[in-house]
Short mmCIF file of N, CA and C and ligand atoms in Angstrom, two decimals:
data_model
loop_
_atom_site.label_atom_id
_atom_site.label_comp_id
_atom_site.label_asym_id
_atom_site.label_seq_id
_atom_site.Cartn_x
_atom_site.Cartn_y
_atom_site.Cartn_z
N UNK A 1 91.27 -78.69 5.07
CA UNK A 1 90.14 -78.99 5.93
C UNK A 1 89.00 -78.02 5.64
N UNK A 2 87.83 -78.58 5.57
CA UNK A 2 86.66 -77.78 5.21
C UNK A 2 85.97 -77.24 6.47
N UNK A 3 85.68 -75.93 6.46
CA UNK A 3 84.88 -75.35 7.55
C UNK A 3 83.42 -75.35 7.15
N UNK A 4 82.57 -75.70 8.05
CA UNK A 4 81.15 -75.60 7.77
C UNK A 4 80.42 -75.16 9.03
N UNK A 5 79.27 -74.57 8.81
CA UNK A 5 78.45 -74.09 9.92
C UNK A 5 77.27 -75.02 10.07
N UNK A 6 77.07 -75.50 11.28
CA UNK A 6 75.92 -76.36 11.55
C UNK A 6 74.75 -75.46 11.95
N UNK A 7 73.69 -75.50 11.14
CA UNK A 7 72.50 -74.69 11.42
C UNK A 7 71.35 -75.62 11.76
N UNK A 8 70.76 -75.39 12.89
CA UNK A 8 69.61 -76.19 13.32
C UNK A 8 68.41 -75.28 13.40
N UNK A 9 67.33 -75.67 12.73
CA UNK A 9 66.08 -74.90 12.80
C UNK A 9 65.33 -75.36 14.05
N UNK A 10 65.12 -74.42 14.95
CA UNK A 10 64.47 -74.75 16.22
C UNK A 10 63.97 -73.46 16.84
N UNK A 11 62.91 -73.54 17.60
CA UNK A 11 62.47 -72.37 18.35
C UNK A 11 63.17 -72.36 19.70
N UNK A 12 63.82 -71.25 19.98
CA UNK A 12 64.58 -71.11 21.22
C UNK A 12 64.36 -69.71 21.77
N UNK A 13 64.08 -69.63 23.04
CA UNK A 13 63.92 -68.31 23.67
C UNK A 13 65.11 -68.02 24.57
N UNK A 14 65.48 -66.75 24.59
CA UNK A 14 66.50 -66.28 25.54
C UNK A 14 65.86 -65.20 26.38
N UNK A 15 66.07 -65.28 27.68
CA UNK A 15 65.53 -64.27 28.58
C UNK A 15 66.70 -63.47 29.15
N UNK A 16 66.58 -62.15 29.09
CA UNK A 16 67.62 -61.27 29.62
C UNK A 16 66.99 -60.30 30.62
N UNK A 17 67.75 -60.03 31.66
CA UNK A 17 67.25 -59.15 32.73
C UNK A 17 68.08 -57.87 32.78
N UNK A 18 67.37 -56.77 32.87
CA UNK A 18 68.01 -55.46 32.96
C UNK A 18 67.32 -54.66 34.06
N UNK A 19 67.85 -53.51 34.35
CA UNK A 19 67.17 -52.62 35.28
C UNK A 19 67.62 -51.19 35.03
N UNK A 20 66.79 -50.27 35.46
CA UNK A 20 67.19 -48.87 35.47
C UNK A 20 66.48 -48.18 36.62
N UNK A 21 67.05 -47.07 37.03
CA UNK A 21 66.48 -46.28 38.12
C UNK A 21 65.91 -45.01 37.52
N UNK A 22 64.70 -44.67 37.94
CA UNK A 22 64.13 -43.43 37.41
C UNK A 22 63.06 -42.89 38.36
N UNK A 23 62.88 -41.59 38.27
CA UNK A 23 61.78 -40.93 38.97
C UNK A 23 60.64 -40.72 38.00
N UNK A 24 59.44 -40.62 38.51
CA UNK A 24 58.31 -40.27 37.67
C UNK A 24 57.16 -39.83 38.57
N UNK A 25 56.08 -39.46 37.96
CA UNK A 25 54.83 -39.32 38.66
C UNK A 25 53.73 -39.59 37.65
N UNK A 26 52.62 -40.08 38.13
CA UNK A 26 51.52 -40.44 37.24
C UNK A 26 50.25 -39.80 37.80
N UNK A 27 49.93 -38.63 37.26
CA UNK A 27 48.82 -37.85 37.81
C UNK A 27 47.47 -38.53 37.60
N UNK A 28 47.40 -39.47 36.66
CA UNK A 28 46.10 -40.11 36.39
C UNK A 28 45.92 -41.38 37.23
N UNK A 29 46.89 -41.68 38.12
CA UNK A 29 46.81 -42.93 38.89
C UNK A 29 46.65 -42.70 40.39
N UNK A 30 46.01 -41.60 40.75
CA UNK A 30 45.71 -41.38 42.16
C UNK A 30 46.75 -40.54 42.86
N UNK A 31 46.45 -40.24 44.12
CA UNK A 31 47.27 -39.30 44.90
C UNK A 31 48.68 -39.84 45.13
N UNK A 32 48.79 -41.10 45.53
CA UNK A 32 50.10 -41.68 45.84
C UNK A 32 51.02 -41.68 44.62
N UNK A 33 50.53 -42.19 43.50
CA UNK A 33 51.34 -42.28 42.29
C UNK A 33 51.53 -40.91 41.65
N UNK A 34 50.68 -39.98 42.00
CA UNK A 34 50.78 -38.64 41.44
C UNK A 34 51.91 -37.82 42.04
N UNK A 35 52.42 -38.26 43.20
CA UNK A 35 53.57 -37.56 43.80
C UNK A 35 54.84 -37.99 43.07
N UNK A 36 55.82 -37.10 43.05
CA UNK A 36 57.11 -37.45 42.44
C UNK A 36 57.78 -38.52 43.32
N UNK A 37 58.14 -39.62 42.71
CA UNK A 37 58.81 -40.70 43.43
C UNK A 37 59.65 -41.50 42.43
N UNK A 38 60.39 -42.47 42.94
CA UNK A 38 61.25 -43.23 42.05
C UNK A 38 61.07 -44.73 42.17
N UNK A 39 61.57 -45.43 41.17
CA UNK A 39 61.53 -46.90 41.17
C UNK A 39 62.85 -47.44 40.69
N UNK A 40 63.14 -48.66 41.11
CA UNK A 40 64.11 -49.48 40.39
C UNK A 40 63.26 -50.30 39.44
N UNK A 41 63.32 -49.98 38.18
CA UNK A 41 62.53 -50.70 37.18
C UNK A 41 63.29 -51.98 36.79
N UNK A 42 62.69 -53.12 37.11
CA UNK A 42 63.27 -54.40 36.68
C UNK A 42 62.64 -54.77 35.34
N UNK A 43 63.48 -54.97 34.35
CA UNK A 43 63.01 -55.24 32.99
C UNK A 43 63.47 -56.63 32.57
N UNK A 44 62.52 -57.50 32.27
CA UNK A 44 62.84 -58.85 31.82
C UNK A 44 62.34 -58.99 30.39
N UNK A 45 63.25 -59.32 29.48
CA UNK A 45 62.91 -59.41 28.06
C UNK A 45 63.06 -60.85 27.58
N UNK A 46 62.08 -61.33 26.84
CA UNK A 46 62.16 -62.65 26.20
C UNK A 46 62.33 -62.45 24.69
N UNK A 47 63.34 -63.09 24.15
CA UNK A 47 63.60 -63.02 22.71
C UNK A 47 63.41 -64.41 22.12
N UNK A 48 62.83 -64.47 20.94
CA UNK A 48 62.58 -65.77 20.30
C UNK A 48 63.39 -65.88 19.02
N UNK A 49 64.11 -66.95 18.93
CA UNK A 49 64.94 -67.21 17.75
C UNK A 49 64.48 -68.52 17.11
N UNK A 50 64.74 -68.65 15.80
CA UNK A 50 64.29 -69.89 15.15
C UNK A 50 65.41 -70.67 14.47
N UNK A 51 66.64 -70.29 14.77
CA UNK A 51 67.73 -71.15 14.33
C UNK A 51 68.95 -71.00 15.24
N UNK A 52 69.71 -72.06 15.29
CA UNK A 52 70.94 -72.08 16.07
C UNK A 52 72.08 -72.36 15.09
N UNK A 53 73.09 -71.47 15.11
CA UNK A 53 74.27 -71.69 14.25
C UNK A 53 75.44 -72.05 15.14
N UNK A 54 75.99 -73.20 14.91
CA UNK A 54 77.12 -73.69 15.72
C UNK A 54 76.83 -73.57 17.21
N UNK A 55 75.61 -73.90 17.58
CA UNK A 55 75.25 -73.96 19.00
C UNK A 55 74.80 -72.66 19.62
N UNK A 56 74.73 -71.60 18.80
CA UNK A 56 74.40 -70.29 19.37
C UNK A 56 73.27 -69.63 18.58
N UNK A 57 72.30 -69.08 19.32
CA UNK A 57 71.26 -68.27 18.67
C UNK A 57 71.80 -66.87 18.46
N UNK A 58 72.11 -66.20 19.55
CA UNK A 58 72.72 -64.88 19.51
C UNK A 58 73.52 -64.75 20.81
N UNK A 59 74.73 -64.25 20.71
CA UNK A 59 75.56 -64.11 21.91
C UNK A 59 74.87 -63.19 22.91
N UNK A 60 74.89 -63.55 24.18
CA UNK A 60 74.27 -62.71 25.21
C UNK A 60 74.84 -61.30 25.16
N UNK A 61 76.14 -61.20 24.90
CA UNK A 61 76.77 -59.87 24.86
C UNK A 61 76.29 -59.06 23.66
N UNK A 62 75.96 -59.75 22.55
CA UNK A 62 75.42 -59.03 21.39
C UNK A 62 74.00 -58.54 21.67
N UNK A 63 73.24 -59.34 22.43
CA UNK A 63 71.89 -58.90 22.83
C UNK A 63 72.03 -57.66 23.71
N UNK A 64 72.93 -57.74 24.69
CA UNK A 64 73.13 -56.59 25.59
C UNK A 64 73.53 -55.34 24.82
N UNK A 65 74.37 -55.50 23.81
CA UNK A 65 74.86 -54.35 23.05
C UNK A 65 73.71 -53.62 22.35
N UNK A 66 72.67 -54.37 22.00
CA UNK A 66 71.52 -53.75 21.33
C UNK A 66 70.48 -53.25 22.31
N UNK A 67 70.28 -53.97 23.41
CA UNK A 67 69.16 -53.66 24.31
C UNK A 67 69.56 -52.69 25.43
N UNK A 68 70.74 -52.88 25.97
CA UNK A 68 71.13 -52.05 27.13
C UNK A 68 71.12 -50.55 26.86
N UNK A 69 71.61 -50.10 25.70
CA UNK A 69 71.57 -48.65 25.46
C UNK A 69 70.14 -48.09 25.50
N UNK A 70 69.17 -48.88 25.05
CA UNK A 70 67.77 -48.43 25.07
C UNK A 70 67.27 -48.37 26.51
N UNK A 71 67.54 -49.42 27.28
CA UNK A 71 67.10 -49.45 28.68
C UNK A 71 67.80 -48.34 29.47
N UNK A 72 69.11 -48.26 29.30
CA UNK A 72 69.90 -47.32 30.12
C UNK A 72 69.69 -45.86 29.72
N UNK A 73 69.09 -45.62 28.56
CA UNK A 73 68.82 -44.23 28.18
C UNK A 73 67.80 -43.59 29.12
N UNK A 74 67.12 -44.41 29.93
CA UNK A 74 66.14 -43.89 30.91
C UNK A 74 66.74 -43.79 32.32
N UNK A 75 67.97 -44.26 32.48
CA UNK A 75 68.54 -44.42 33.82
C UNK A 75 68.85 -43.09 34.49
N UNK A 76 68.39 -42.98 35.75
CA UNK A 76 68.60 -41.77 36.55
C UNK A 76 68.02 -40.52 35.90
N UNK A 77 66.86 -40.71 35.27
CA UNK A 77 66.12 -39.58 34.72
C UNK A 77 64.77 -39.46 35.40
N UNK A 78 64.19 -38.31 35.23
CA UNK A 78 62.81 -38.05 35.64
C UNK A 78 61.96 -38.27 34.39
N UNK A 79 61.07 -39.28 34.43
CA UNK A 79 60.22 -39.60 33.28
C UNK A 79 58.90 -38.87 33.46
N UNK A 80 58.53 -38.09 32.49
CA UNK A 80 57.37 -37.22 32.66
C UNK A 80 56.51 -37.17 31.40
N UNK A 81 55.20 -37.26 31.62
CA UNK A 81 54.25 -37.11 30.52
C UNK A 81 54.38 -35.71 29.94
N UNK A 82 54.39 -35.62 28.62
CA UNK A 82 54.60 -34.30 28.00
C UNK A 82 53.46 -33.31 28.26
N UNK A 83 52.34 -33.80 28.81
CA UNK A 83 51.24 -32.90 29.16
C UNK A 83 51.31 -32.45 30.62
N UNK A 84 52.29 -32.96 31.36
CA UNK A 84 52.43 -32.59 32.77
C UNK A 84 52.91 -31.14 32.88
N UNK A 85 52.24 -30.33 33.70
CA UNK A 85 52.66 -28.92 33.82
C UNK A 85 54.09 -28.74 34.34
N UNK A 86 54.63 -29.76 34.99
CA UNK A 86 56.01 -29.66 35.46
C UNK A 86 57.01 -29.50 34.31
N UNK A 87 56.63 -29.94 33.12
CA UNK A 87 57.53 -29.82 31.96
C UNK A 87 57.89 -28.35 31.73
N UNK A 88 56.93 -27.46 31.93
CA UNK A 88 57.18 -26.03 31.72
C UNK A 88 58.27 -25.54 32.68
N UNK A 89 58.14 -25.96 33.95
CA UNK A 89 59.14 -25.55 34.95
C UNK A 89 60.52 -26.14 34.66
N UNK A 90 60.55 -27.44 34.35
CA UNK A 90 61.83 -28.10 34.09
C UNK A 90 62.51 -27.53 32.85
N UNK A 91 61.72 -27.23 31.84
CA UNK A 91 62.28 -26.60 30.63
C UNK A 91 62.84 -25.22 30.96
N UNK A 92 62.12 -24.48 31.82
CA UNK A 92 62.53 -23.10 32.15
C UNK A 92 63.88 -23.06 32.85
N UNK A 93 64.17 -24.09 33.65
CA UNK A 93 65.46 -24.11 34.37
C UNK A 93 66.46 -25.05 33.69
N UNK A 94 66.11 -25.48 32.48
CA UNK A 94 67.01 -26.31 31.69
C UNK A 94 67.41 -27.60 32.41
N UNK A 95 66.46 -28.17 33.16
CA UNK A 95 66.70 -29.41 33.89
C UNK A 95 66.54 -30.60 32.94
N UNK A 96 67.54 -31.49 32.88
CA UNK A 96 67.39 -32.65 31.99
C UNK A 96 66.36 -33.64 32.54
N UNK A 97 65.48 -34.09 31.68
CA UNK A 97 64.47 -35.09 32.02
C UNK A 97 64.01 -35.72 30.72
N UNK A 98 63.21 -36.75 30.82
CA UNK A 98 62.70 -37.41 29.61
C UNK A 98 61.21 -37.16 29.51
N UNK A 99 60.83 -36.53 28.42
CA UNK A 99 59.43 -36.19 28.15
C UNK A 99 58.84 -37.31 27.29
N UNK A 100 57.77 -37.94 27.77
CA UNK A 100 57.17 -39.06 27.04
C UNK A 100 55.73 -38.71 26.64
N UNK A 101 55.27 -39.23 25.52
CA UNK A 101 53.94 -38.87 25.03
C UNK A 101 52.81 -39.67 25.68
N UNK A 102 52.98 -40.03 26.95
CA UNK A 102 51.96 -40.81 27.67
C UNK A 102 52.22 -40.70 29.17
N UNK A 103 51.20 -40.98 29.98
CA UNK A 103 51.39 -41.09 31.43
C UNK A 103 52.36 -42.25 31.67
N UNK A 104 53.26 -42.08 32.61
CA UNK A 104 54.35 -43.05 32.77
C UNK A 104 53.96 -44.22 33.69
N UNK A 105 52.85 -44.86 33.36
CA UNK A 105 52.46 -46.07 34.09
C UNK A 105 53.38 -47.22 33.68
N UNK A 106 53.43 -48.26 34.50
CA UNK A 106 54.23 -49.43 34.15
C UNK A 106 53.72 -50.05 32.85
N UNK A 107 52.40 -50.01 32.65
CA UNK A 107 51.83 -50.57 31.43
C UNK A 107 52.34 -49.84 30.19
N UNK A 108 52.30 -48.51 30.26
CA UNK A 108 52.79 -47.72 29.12
C UNK A 108 54.29 -47.90 28.92
N UNK A 109 55.03 -47.98 30.03
CA UNK A 109 56.49 -48.17 29.91
C UNK A 109 56.81 -49.52 29.26
N UNK A 110 56.00 -50.52 29.57
CA UNK A 110 56.21 -51.85 28.99
C UNK A 110 56.04 -51.80 27.47
N UNK A 111 54.96 -51.18 27.01
CA UNK A 111 54.71 -51.10 25.56
C UNK A 111 55.80 -50.25 24.89
N UNK A 112 56.14 -49.13 25.55
CA UNK A 112 57.16 -48.21 25.03
C UNK A 112 58.50 -48.92 24.85
N UNK A 113 58.95 -49.60 25.90
CA UNK A 113 60.26 -50.27 25.83
C UNK A 113 60.22 -51.45 24.85
N UNK A 114 59.13 -52.19 24.86
CA UNK A 114 58.98 -53.31 23.92
C UNK A 114 59.17 -52.81 22.48
N UNK A 115 58.46 -51.75 22.14
CA UNK A 115 58.51 -51.25 20.76
C UNK A 115 59.88 -50.67 20.41
N UNK A 116 60.52 -50.00 21.37
CA UNK A 116 61.86 -49.46 21.09
C UNK A 116 62.86 -50.60 20.87
N UNK A 117 62.76 -51.64 21.72
CA UNK A 117 63.70 -52.77 21.59
C UNK A 117 63.46 -53.50 20.26
N UNK A 118 62.20 -53.63 19.90
CA UNK A 118 61.85 -54.33 18.66
C UNK A 118 62.29 -53.54 17.42
N UNK A 119 61.97 -52.25 17.40
CA UNK A 119 62.19 -51.46 16.18
C UNK A 119 63.57 -50.79 16.13
N UNK A 120 63.95 -50.09 17.21
CA UNK A 120 65.27 -49.45 17.21
C UNK A 120 66.37 -50.48 17.41
N UNK A 121 66.14 -51.41 18.31
CA UNK A 121 67.14 -52.44 18.59
C UNK A 121 67.13 -53.56 17.57
N UNK A 122 66.04 -53.62 16.78
CA UNK A 122 65.86 -54.68 15.78
C UNK A 122 66.06 -56.07 16.39
N UNK A 123 65.43 -56.24 17.56
CA UNK A 123 65.54 -57.51 18.27
C UNK A 123 64.22 -58.28 18.23
N UNK A 124 64.31 -59.62 18.17
CA UNK A 124 63.09 -60.45 18.10
C UNK A 124 62.43 -60.63 19.47
N UNK A 125 62.07 -59.50 20.09
CA UNK A 125 61.45 -59.55 21.42
C UNK A 125 60.01 -60.04 21.28
N UNK A 126 59.60 -60.91 22.19
CA UNK A 126 58.22 -61.43 22.16
C UNK A 126 57.47 -61.15 23.45
N UNK A 127 58.19 -60.75 24.49
CA UNK A 127 57.55 -60.53 25.79
C UNK A 127 58.43 -59.61 26.62
N UNK A 128 57.79 -58.73 27.39
CA UNK A 128 58.54 -57.89 28.31
C UNK A 128 57.80 -57.83 29.63
N UNK A 129 58.57 -57.82 30.70
CA UNK A 129 58.00 -57.67 32.04
C UNK A 129 58.67 -56.47 32.69
N UNK A 130 57.85 -55.58 33.22
CA UNK A 130 58.37 -54.40 33.92
C UNK A 130 57.93 -54.48 35.37
N UNK A 131 58.89 -54.63 36.25
CA UNK A 131 58.60 -54.63 37.68
C UNK A 131 58.86 -53.24 38.23
N UNK A 132 57.81 -52.64 38.76
CA UNK A 132 57.95 -51.28 39.31
C UNK A 132 58.26 -51.33 40.80
N UNK A 133 57.74 -52.34 41.46
CA UNK A 133 57.99 -52.53 42.89
C UNK A 133 58.34 -54.00 43.12
N UNK A 134 58.63 -54.33 44.36
CA UNK A 134 58.97 -55.72 44.68
C UNK A 134 57.79 -56.66 44.47
N UNK A 135 56.58 -56.10 44.48
CA UNK A 135 55.39 -56.95 44.42
C UNK A 135 54.54 -56.76 43.16
N UNK A 136 54.93 -55.84 42.29
CA UNK A 136 54.07 -55.53 41.13
C UNK A 136 54.84 -55.53 39.82
N UNK A 137 54.40 -56.39 38.93
CA UNK A 137 55.03 -56.51 37.61
C UNK A 137 53.96 -56.49 36.53
N UNK A 138 54.25 -55.76 35.47
CA UNK A 138 53.36 -55.73 34.30
C UNK A 138 54.00 -56.62 33.23
N UNK A 139 53.17 -57.43 32.59
CA UNK A 139 53.67 -58.33 31.54
C UNK A 139 52.99 -57.96 30.22
N UNK A 140 53.80 -57.66 29.22
CA UNK A 140 53.26 -57.33 27.88
C UNK A 140 53.79 -58.36 26.90
N UNK A 141 52.85 -59.07 26.31
CA UNK A 141 53.20 -60.14 25.37
C UNK A 141 52.22 -60.07 24.21
N UNK A 142 52.46 -59.14 23.25
CA UNK A 142 51.47 -58.94 22.18
C UNK A 142 51.33 -60.15 21.27
ZN1 ZN B 201 55.51 -45.05 40.38
#
């Protein structure tokens, strides 16, 4: 008996939802956002595929295996701009945190995560949504 793979050329998107918890502050976004506070970051990723092999573009679990480590690397951390003076204090007491080369706005986090998922995860991501609060979501679709 001959085995063969049925390949169909088609555009198909898969949407995956993730989340992580993190603290941050954004000194350039006013008094409220400048205080140390935390969010449940809801991350929605859209991936675009152009072929289906035997009915599957990419297994959801294989997508998770590539994307989740990137998302979860921020989980339960304090995200801080590397120019924030708090970095000096946190470094002095050897406190673990994540130093980022930008103010940690939702917009910057969207671009940051999109690029990490695309390049480090080598995933065909086409759109990312970062929800910082129940009512506010940033959508990045370059
Ligand atoms: Zn915030």
